[in-house]
Short mmCIF file of C-alpha atoms in Angstrom, two decimals:
data_model
loop_
_atom_site.label_atom_id
_atom_site.label_comp_id
_atom_site.label_asym_id
_atom_site.label_seq_id
_atom_site.Cartn_x
_atom_site.Cartn_y
_atom_site.Cartn_z
CA MET A 1 91.76 108.21 95.82
CA THR A 2 94.18 106.18 93.77
CA GLY A 3 96.56 107.00 90.96
CA SER A 4 98.15 105.09 88.11
CA PHE A 5 101.73 106.07 88.98
CA ASP A 6 104.47 103.48 88.99
CA ARG A 7 107.06 103.38 91.77
CA ARG A 8 109.38 105.83 90.00
CA GLN A 9 106.57 108.31 89.50
CA LEU A 10 105.63 107.88 93.15
CA LEU A 11 108.97 109.47 93.97
CA ALA A 12 108.92 112.02 91.18
CA GLY A 13 105.70 113.94 91.66
CA LEU A 14 101.98 114.02 92.17
CA GLY A 15 99.32 115.72 90.10
CA VAL A 16 95.82 115.67 91.53
CA THR A 17 93.45 118.06 93.28
CA LEU A 18 92.16 116.95 96.65
CA ALA A 19 89.83 118.02 99.46
CA SER A 20 90.61 121.04 101.64
CA LEU A 21 92.35 120.76 105.00
CA VAL A 22 90.41 121.87 108.06
CA LEU A 23 92.20 121.28 111.35
CA THR A 24 91.54 122.80 114.73
CA ARG A 25 93.84 123.21 117.70
CA PRO A 26 91.99 122.30 120.91
CA ALA A 27 92.70 123.71 124.33
CA PRO A 28 95.05 121.78 126.64
CA ALA A 29 93.64 118.74 128.37
CA ALA A 30 92.34 119.73 131.80
CA PRO A 31 90.96 118.01 134.90
CA GLY A 32 87.39 116.92 134.36
CA LEU A 33 87.88 115.90 130.72
CA THR A 34 86.05 112.71 129.69
CA LEU A 35 86.77 110.55 126.66
CA THR A 36 83.72 108.48 125.74
CA ALA A 37 84.13 105.38 123.57
CA ALA A 38 80.94 104.47 121.71
CA ALA A 39 79.57 103.26 118.40
CA GLY A 40 79.55 105.74 115.53
CA GLU A 41 79.29 106.15 111.78
CA LEU A 42 81.71 107.46 109.17
CA PRO A 43 81.14 108.22 105.46
CA LEU A 44 84.31 106.54 104.20
CA PRO A 45 85.34 107.19 100.59
CA GLY A 46 83.91 104.67 98.15
CA SER A 47 81.51 103.16 100.68
CA VAL A 48 77.93 102.63 99.53
CA LYS A 49 76.60 103.88 102.88
CA PRO A 50 78.00 105.17 106.20
CA THR A 51 80.30 102.66 107.83
CA ARG A 52 79.59 101.58 111.40
CA THR A 53 82.61 102.51 113.52
CA GLN A 54 83.79 102.76 117.10
CA CYS A 55 85.13 106.14 118.13
CA PHE A 56 85.98 108.57 120.91
CA ASP A 57 83.52 111.42 121.41
CA ALA A 58 81.69 110.65 118.14
CA SER A 59 84.66 111.31 115.85
CA THR A 60 87.52 109.46 114.14
CA PRO A 61 90.17 110.47 114.88
CA GLY A 62 88.96 111.30 118.38
CA PRO A 63 89.58 114.64 120.09
CA LEU A 64 93.07 116.06 119.55
CA LEU A 65 94.37 116.18 123.12
CA HIS A 66 96.86 118.95 123.69
CA THR A 67 99.05 119.52 126.73
CA LYS A 68 102.58 120.55 127.71
CA ARG A 69 105.60 118.58 128.78
CA ASN A 70 105.63 117.88 132.55
CA ARG A 71 102.02 119.05 132.91
CA ALA A 72 99.67 116.60 134.64
CA VAL A 73 96.92 115.13 132.43
CA LYS A 74 93.79 113.86 134.13
CA LEU A 75 90.82 112.44 132.28
CA ARG A 76 88.12 109.81 132.63
CA PHE A 77 87.59 107.04 130.13
CA ALA A 78 83.90 106.19 129.78
CA ASN A 79 83.18 102.89 128.02
CA ARG A 80 79.87 103.02 126.13
CA LEU A 81 80.84 100.14 123.83
CA ASP A 82 79.31 96.68 124.04
CA ALA A 83 82.67 95.11 124.95
CA PRO A 84 85.47 95.78 127.48
CA SER A 85 88.21 98.21 126.50
CA THR A 86 91.07 100.41 127.79
CA ILE A 87 93.24 103.27 126.54
CA HIS A 88 96.90 102.72 125.73
CA TRP A 89 98.88 105.98 125.52
CA HIS A 90 101.12 105.01 122.63
CA GLY A 91 104.73 106.14 123.05
CA VAL A 92 104.25 108.02 126.32
CA ARG A 93 106.74 107.12 129.05
CA LEU A 94 104.19 107.14 131.86
CA ALA A 95 103.54 105.27 135.10
CA ASN A 96 102.97 101.56 134.51
CA SER A 97 99.48 101.57 136.03
CA MET A 98 98.35 104.05 133.34
CA ASP A 99 99.60 102.07 130.31
CA GLY A 100 96.23 100.50 129.52
CA VAL A 101 97.19 96.85 128.94
CA PRO A 102 94.45 94.49 130.21
CA ALA A 103 95.64 91.73 132.56
CA LEU A 104 99.07 93.36 132.84
CA THR A 105 98.68 96.94 134.05
CA GLN A 106 94.92 97.13 134.73
CA GLN A 107 91.67 95.25 134.29
CA ALA A 108 89.72 95.95 131.14
CA VAL A 109 86.95 98.51 131.64
CA LYS A 110 83.56 96.83 131.30
CA PRO A 111 80.71 98.30 129.23
CA GLY A 112 78.99 101.08 131.12
CA GLU A 113 81.92 101.61 133.47
CA GLY A 114 84.86 104.02 133.52
CA PHE A 115 88.50 104.46 134.51
CA ASP A 116 90.48 107.52 135.56
CA TYR A 117 93.80 108.06 133.78
CA ALA A 118 96.32 110.45 135.31
CA PHE A 119 99.88 110.89 134.09
CA THR A 120 102.53 113.53 133.50
CA PRO A 121 104.23 113.17 130.09
CA PRO A 122 108.00 113.79 130.43
CA ASP A 123 108.56 114.16 126.69
CA ALA A 124 107.29 116.71 124.20
CA GLY A 125 106.19 115.24 120.89
CA THR A 126 103.54 113.46 118.85
CA PHE A 127 101.78 110.55 120.56
CA TRP A 128 98.40 108.88 120.22
CA TYR A 129 95.85 106.87 122.16
CA HIS A 130 93.89 103.71 121.34
CA PRO A 131 92.94 100.32 122.83
CA PRO A 132 95.72 97.71 122.77
CA ALA A 133 96.01 96.35 119.22
CA PHE A 134 95.79 92.64 120.03
CA GLY A 135 93.22 89.99 120.85
CA PRO A 136 89.62 91.18 121.13
CA PHE A 137 90.73 94.83 121.25
CA LEU A 138 92.29 94.81 117.77
CA SER A 139 88.89 95.15 116.09
CA GLN A 140 88.23 98.31 118.13
CA CYS A 141 91.40 99.94 116.76
CA GLU A 142 90.49 98.89 113.23
CA ALA A 143 87.01 100.38 113.70
CA GLY A 144 88.43 103.87 114.32
CA LEU A 145 88.80 104.01 118.11
CA TYR A 146 91.85 106.27 118.40
CA GLY A 147 93.03 109.86 118.67
CA VAL A 148 96.18 111.99 118.79
CA LEU A 149 97.96 113.44 121.83
CA ILE A 150 100.29 116.41 121.27
CA VAL A 151 102.70 117.33 124.06
CA ASP A 152 104.22 120.77 123.52
CA GLU A 153 107.80 121.81 124.19
CA ASP A 154 108.59 124.18 127.06
CA GLU A 155 109.18 126.94 124.50
CA PRO A 156 107.13 126.88 121.28
CA PRO A 157 109.25 126.15 118.20
CA LYS A 158 109.24 128.70 115.40
CA VAL A 159 106.52 127.43 113.07
CA ASP A 160 103.52 129.17 111.58
CA ARG A 161 101.14 126.20 111.67
CA ASP A 162 101.05 122.82 113.38
CA LEU A 163 99.06 120.21 111.44
CA VAL A 164 98.27 116.52 111.94
CA LEU A 165 97.83 113.88 109.24
CA VAL A 166 96.47 110.55 110.54
CA ILE A 167 96.85 107.68 108.07
CA ASP A 168 94.62 104.62 108.29
CA ASP A 169 93.40 101.69 106.21
CA TRP A 170 89.95 100.15 106.31
CA ASN A 171 88.78 96.73 105.12
CA ILE A 172 85.35 97.55 103.73
CA GLY A 173 83.02 94.88 102.36
CA ALA A 174 80.45 95.21 99.59
CA ASP A 175 77.87 96.25 102.19
CA GLY A 176 80.02 99.23 103.22
CA GLN A 177 80.88 97.73 106.60
CA ILE A 178 84.20 96.81 108.22
CA GLN A 179 85.22 93.18 108.00
CA ALA A 180 88.29 91.16 108.94
CA THR A 181 89.34 90.80 105.30
CA ALA A 182 88.04 92.49 102.18
CA ASP A 183 87.62 91.29 98.60
CA SER A 184 89.46 94.37 97.32
CA LYS A 185 92.38 96.43 98.54
CA PRO A 186 91.79 98.44 101.72
CA THR A 187 90.48 101.98 101.65
CA ILE A 188 93.19 104.46 102.68
CA THR A 189 92.26 107.69 104.46
CA ALA A 190 93.95 110.83 105.69
CA ASN A 191 92.18 112.20 108.76
CA SER A 192 89.30 109.85 107.81
CA LYS A 193 88.88 111.65 104.46
CA PRO A 194 89.99 110.70 100.94
CA ALA A 195 92.93 113.11 101.19
CA GLU A 196 93.98 116.59 102.33
CA THR A 197 95.28 119.73 100.65
CA ILE A 198 97.84 121.91 102.42
CA SER A 199 98.05 125.44 101.05
CA LEU A 200 101.35 127.19 101.75
CA ALA A 201 102.27 130.85 101.61
CA PRO A 202 105.77 131.72 100.37
CA ASN A 203 108.32 131.36 103.21
CA GLU A 204 105.71 129.86 105.55
CA ARG A 205 106.86 127.10 107.94
CA VAL A 206 104.52 124.16 108.76
CA ARG A 207 105.15 121.41 111.26
CA LEU A 208 103.36 118.37 109.88
CA ARG A 209 102.81 115.45 112.27
CA LEU A 210 102.32 112.13 110.49
CA VAL A 211 100.65 109.30 112.44
CA ASN A 212 100.19 105.77 111.09
CA ALA A 213 97.03 104.50 112.80
CA ALA A 214 96.82 101.36 110.66
CA ALA A 215 96.95 98.28 112.87
CA THR A 216 99.05 96.07 110.59
CA ARG A 217 100.16 98.18 107.59
CA ILE A 218 103.57 99.79 107.13
CA ALA A 219 102.82 103.24 105.69
CA LYS A 220 105.29 103.41 102.81
CA LEU A 221 105.25 107.11 101.99
CA ALA A 222 106.71 109.24 99.22
CA LEU A 223 107.23 112.95 99.88
CA ALA A 224 107.42 114.28 96.35
CA GLY A 225 107.97 117.69 94.80
CA PHE A 226 108.84 119.58 97.97
CA PRO A 227 111.75 119.72 100.43
CA ALA A 228 110.92 118.09 103.75
CA THR A 229 113.03 117.79 106.87
CA ILE A 230 112.43 115.09 109.48
CA VAL A 231 112.69 116.70 112.91
CA ALA A 232 111.21 113.97 115.15
CA ILE A 233 110.52 110.22 115.04
CA ASP A 234 108.03 108.48 117.36
CA GLY A 235 107.61 111.66 119.35
CA HIS A 236 111.30 112.28 120.06
CA PRO A 237 113.48 114.89 118.31
CA VAL A 238 116.13 113.42 116.04
CA ASP A 239 119.79 114.04 116.85
CA THR A 240 120.19 116.16 113.70
CA PRO A 241 117.29 116.98 111.37
CA PHE A 242 117.62 115.24 108.01
CA ALA A 243 115.91 114.90 104.65
CA PRO A 244 114.21 111.54 103.94
CA ASN A 245 116.31 109.33 101.69
CA HIS A 246 115.05 109.75 98.10
CA GLY A 247 111.87 111.24 99.54
CA ARG A 248 110.85 107.92 101.09
CA LEU A 249 109.57 107.51 104.64
CA ASP A 250 108.29 104.21 106.04
CA LEU A 251 106.19 104.36 109.20
CA PRO A 252 105.47 101.06 111.01
CA PRO A 253 102.03 100.49 112.55
CA GLY A 254 101.71 103.12 115.27
CA GLY A 255 104.77 105.02 114.03
CA ARG A 256 104.98 108.81 113.87
CA ALA A 257 107.20 111.38 112.20
CA ASP A 258 107.26 115.17 112.46
CA ILE A 259 108.44 116.96 109.34
CA ALA A 260 109.18 120.63 108.71
CA VAL A 261 107.75 121.93 105.42
CA ASP A 262 108.65 125.36 104.07
CA GLY A 263 106.67 127.43 101.58
CA LEU A 264 108.97 127.12 98.57
CA LEU A 265 106.39 126.05 96.01
CA THR A 266 105.67 128.10 92.92
CA THR A 267 102.15 128.67 91.69
CA GLY A 268 100.99 125.68 89.67
CA SER A 269 103.70 123.32 90.87
CA GLU A 270 102.75 119.79 91.91
CA ALA A 271 103.82 118.37 95.26
CA GLY A 272 102.38 116.04 97.84
CA ILE A 273 102.48 112.89 99.97
CA ALA A 274 101.53 109.49 98.57
CA LEU A 275 101.27 105.98 99.97
CA ASP A 276 102.20 102.72 98.25
CA ARG A 277 99.14 100.50 98.73
CA ASP A 278 100.39 97.10 97.66
CA GLY A 279 101.54 98.41 94.29
CA ASP A 280 98.93 101.15 93.86
CA VAL A 281 99.60 104.80 94.60
CA VAL A 282 97.18 106.51 96.98
CA ILE A 283 97.37 110.29 97.36
CA LEU A 284 97.22 111.38 101.00
CA ALA A 285 97.98 115.10 100.75
CA HIS A 286 98.48 117.67 98.02
CA LEU A 287 100.73 120.67 98.72
CA VAL A 288 100.03 123.88 96.80
CA SER A 289 101.15 127.50 96.82
CA ASN A 290 98.35 129.85 97.80
CA GLY A 291 99.76 132.61 95.60
CA ALA A 292 99.80 135.10 98.46
CA ALA A 293 102.56 137.57 99.24
CA PRO A 294 105.55 136.11 101.12
CA LEU A 295 104.85 135.65 104.81
CA ARG A 296 108.33 137.02 105.61
CA PRO A 297 111.34 138.20 103.57
CA ALA A 298 113.20 134.88 103.92
CA LEU A 299 112.78 131.38 105.27
CA LEU A 300 112.98 130.75 109.00
CA PRO A 301 116.20 129.18 110.31
CA PRO A 302 116.26 125.35 110.24
CA LEU A 303 113.89 123.83 112.80
CA VAL A 304 115.78 122.07 115.59
CA LEU A 305 113.71 120.76 118.51
CA PRO A 306 115.07 120.62 122.08
CA ARG A 307 117.01 117.49 122.90
CA PRO A 308 114.84 114.81 124.58
CA ASP A 309 115.36 113.83 128.21
CA LEU A 310 117.00 110.56 127.21
CA PRO A 311 120.60 109.30 127.62
CA ALA A 312 123.17 110.96 125.37
CA ALA A 313 125.46 107.90 125.62
CA LEU A 314 124.84 104.19 126.17
CA ALA A 315 127.46 101.82 127.62
CA LEU A 316 126.69 98.86 125.36
CA GLN A 317 129.27 96.58 126.95
CA LYS A 318 127.19 96.63 130.15
CA ALA A 319 123.90 95.79 128.49
CA LYS A 320 121.83 92.72 129.32
CA ARG A 321 121.45 90.83 126.04
CA VAL A 322 118.05 89.36 125.19
CA THR A 323 116.86 87.75 121.96
CA LEU A 324 113.22 87.63 120.95
CA ALA A 325 112.37 85.28 118.07
CA LEU A 326 109.41 86.27 115.90
CA SER A 327 108.63 82.79 114.64
CA GLY A 328 104.95 83.05 113.79
CA ARG A 329 102.02 81.15 115.24
CA ASN A 330 98.61 80.22 113.93
CA GLY A 331 95.77 82.28 115.32
CA GLY A 332 97.77 85.26 116.53
CA GLY A 333 98.47 86.20 120.12
CA SER A 334 95.85 87.26 122.62
CA VAL A 335 97.02 85.81 125.95
CA LEU A 336 100.00 87.10 127.90
CA PRO A 337 102.48 84.56 129.28
CA ASP A 338 102.63 84.03 133.03
CA LYS A 339 106.34 84.85 133.30
CA PRO A 340 108.28 87.82 131.90
CA LEU A 341 110.68 87.48 129.00
CA PHE A 342 113.27 89.05 131.31
CA SER A 343 113.48 91.00 134.53
CA VAL A 344 116.02 93.75 135.24
CA LYS A 345 116.69 96.32 137.91
CA ARG A 346 115.75 99.91 137.23
CA GLY A 347 118.47 101.71 135.29
CA SER A 348 119.74 98.59 133.52
CA LEU A 349 120.71 98.77 129.87
CA VAL A 350 119.03 96.17 127.64
CA ASP A 351 120.24 95.00 124.22
CA LEU A 352 117.12 93.48 122.66
CA GLY A 353 117.69 91.41 119.53
CA LEU A 354 114.58 90.96 117.39
CA ALA A 355 114.89 87.96 115.03
CA ASN A 356 112.23 87.68 112.34
CA LYS A 357 111.88 84.01 111.39
CA THR A 358 108.81 84.62 109.23
CA PRO A 359 108.49 85.43 105.50
CA ILE A 360 106.78 88.80 106.09
CA ASP A 361 107.67 92.10 107.75
CA GLN A 362 107.15 92.29 111.50
CA ALA A 363 106.84 95.31 113.77
CA VAL A 364 107.60 95.28 117.50
CA HIS A 365 106.31 97.97 119.85
CA VAL A 366 107.85 98.45 123.30
CA HIS A 367 105.73 100.05 126.01
CA GLY A 368 106.94 102.66 128.48
CA HIS A 369 110.40 103.13 126.93
CA ALA A 370 112.24 104.51 123.90
CA MET A 371 114.82 102.48 121.97
CA ARG A 372 117.83 103.12 119.78
CA ILE A 373 118.30 100.92 116.70
CA LEU A 374 121.88 99.63 116.49
CA HIS A 375 123.82 99.47 113.25
CA PRO A 376 124.42 95.82 112.24
CA PHE A 377 128.21 96.07 111.90
CA ASP A 378 129.37 98.39 114.68
CA ASP A 379 128.38 99.87 118.03
CA GLU A 380 126.78 102.98 116.58
CA TRP A 381 123.03 103.59 116.44
CA GLN A 382 120.49 105.35 114.29
CA PRO A 383 120.26 109.10 115.05
CA TYR A 384 116.80 108.92 116.61
CA TRP A 385 114.72 107.15 119.25
CA VAL A 386 111.78 104.87 118.45
CA ASP A 387 109.09 102.91 120.29
CA THR A 388 108.33 100.67 117.29
CA VAL A 389 110.83 98.93 115.01
CA THR A 390 110.27 97.06 111.74
CA ILE A 391 112.14 93.80 111.05
CA GLY A 392 112.24 92.43 107.52
CA PRO A 393 111.86 88.73 106.65
CA GLY A 394 114.85 86.75 107.88
CA GLU A 395 116.44 89.81 109.50
CA THR A 396 117.64 90.37 113.05
CA VAL A 397 117.55 93.93 114.37
CA HIS A 398 119.24 94.92 117.62
CA THR A 399 117.81 97.70 119.75
CA VAL A 400 119.05 99.13 123.01
CA PHE A 401 117.23 101.01 125.74
CA THR A 402 117.61 101.98 129.38
CA ALA A 403 115.01 100.16 131.48
CA ASP A 404 114.34 103.13 133.74
CA ASN A 405 110.56 102.87 134.13
CA PRO A 406 109.44 100.43 136.88
CA GLY A 407 106.64 97.98 136.20
CA LYS A 408 105.47 95.25 133.85
CA TRP A 409 105.78 96.36 130.22
CA LEU A 410 104.32 94.83 127.08
CA LEU A 411 106.40 93.83 124.04
CA HIS A 412 104.00 93.43 121.13
CA GLY A 413 105.08 91.97 117.81
CA ARG A 414 102.67 91.98 114.90
CA ALA A 415 102.69 90.78 111.31
CA CYS A 416 102.57 93.67 108.83
CA GLY A 417 99.90 92.59 106.38
CA PRO A 418 96.33 91.32 106.16
CA SER A 419 97.09 88.17 108.20
CA ARG A 420 95.89 87.88 111.79
CA LYS A 421 98.64 85.34 112.45
CA ASP A 422 102.13 85.81 113.82
CA ASP A 423 101.28 88.22 116.66
CA LEU A 424 103.66 87.87 119.57
CA LEU A 425 102.79 88.98 123.07
CA THR A 426 105.31 88.97 125.85
CA TRP A 427 106.40 91.32 128.62
CA PHE A 428 109.37 92.36 130.70
CA GLU A 429 109.68 93.61 134.24
CA VAL A 430 111.66 96.54 135.62
CA THR A 431 112.11 96.33 139.40
#
């Protein structure tokens, strides 16, 4: 669904009625679970007929996997597609052999075969799973082969509901089928539907988990007409919860954000979440008051999540300095280099400079680790951890992370736009 709002109105408010929100909360992942990748169909909005997709367990998004921090997850991946595939557990700091990168951490799983994944997530937060978004596997991601993994805290935070909003874009041709490029602007979905409505009781507290599943689109979001507090970025709690600047929140491809939303709306007020689709406004979610009696006499205290098990301080003067130039290449990247970009001993601090030499935004995703983004003029850093960082045209962004997870880890840079050029694939080694 699109609107005729300009950019100022995108920030000021939303005024449409959308579909109802129906979300379930599955049981924790348990031994014996199987995720089956196969062909499927999806009635995407505006499509003349059901769109042929690829999906886990006949749904897009796939099953919402739910477990607890430091609890072992064991499941089998069954490939019923007509091409090889794997599962990458996006943002999870797991054992290298479970990271799902073909030719680096495992062999791709052939059609008709399977692979057993077993890992113990050390961090609570919002993560997701999908094939690697490069080379021949990119089309699988763009066809809907993904799902969300929620890892709970040791003690449940004080919220009344925990909801997920998965954002995606689809290039749909005139025949209703997915194609590499479309004649018109992509179709935007929320949980594979046109949009969602979230009905709030007075003084209710909702934890809303936003996931950008789009392979190459920065989700430029406006949170309008309601107070929102960002409590986690890329699965990790922020140092201090904060309100998005002017209601804007940009999520890179694969990025996530958890926001706390309180029931402060009055009956008839307009509020919601919108996305800037190349100049158009697309409504993703509409927030409304349900008109019920207050859920409690007053709002809950501010939501503060437990501090992540990541370093509280980083000795930047001891960091190994590495620069990665995003220069752009014709044809995109699909083959990993023979040698690592760098190799460090376990526990080393790495200052990774990302230099965008191209005229478009780039996003770089690091596997198996979480990074801090450094301020450009001093030794301070942004008050949150990320696994994906966006670099604007001509910019250089410095990140820093502790290389504390042994193995061979992918660094994946991608162009943020319709182009299939400018992908960068490299890797580093922690010994």
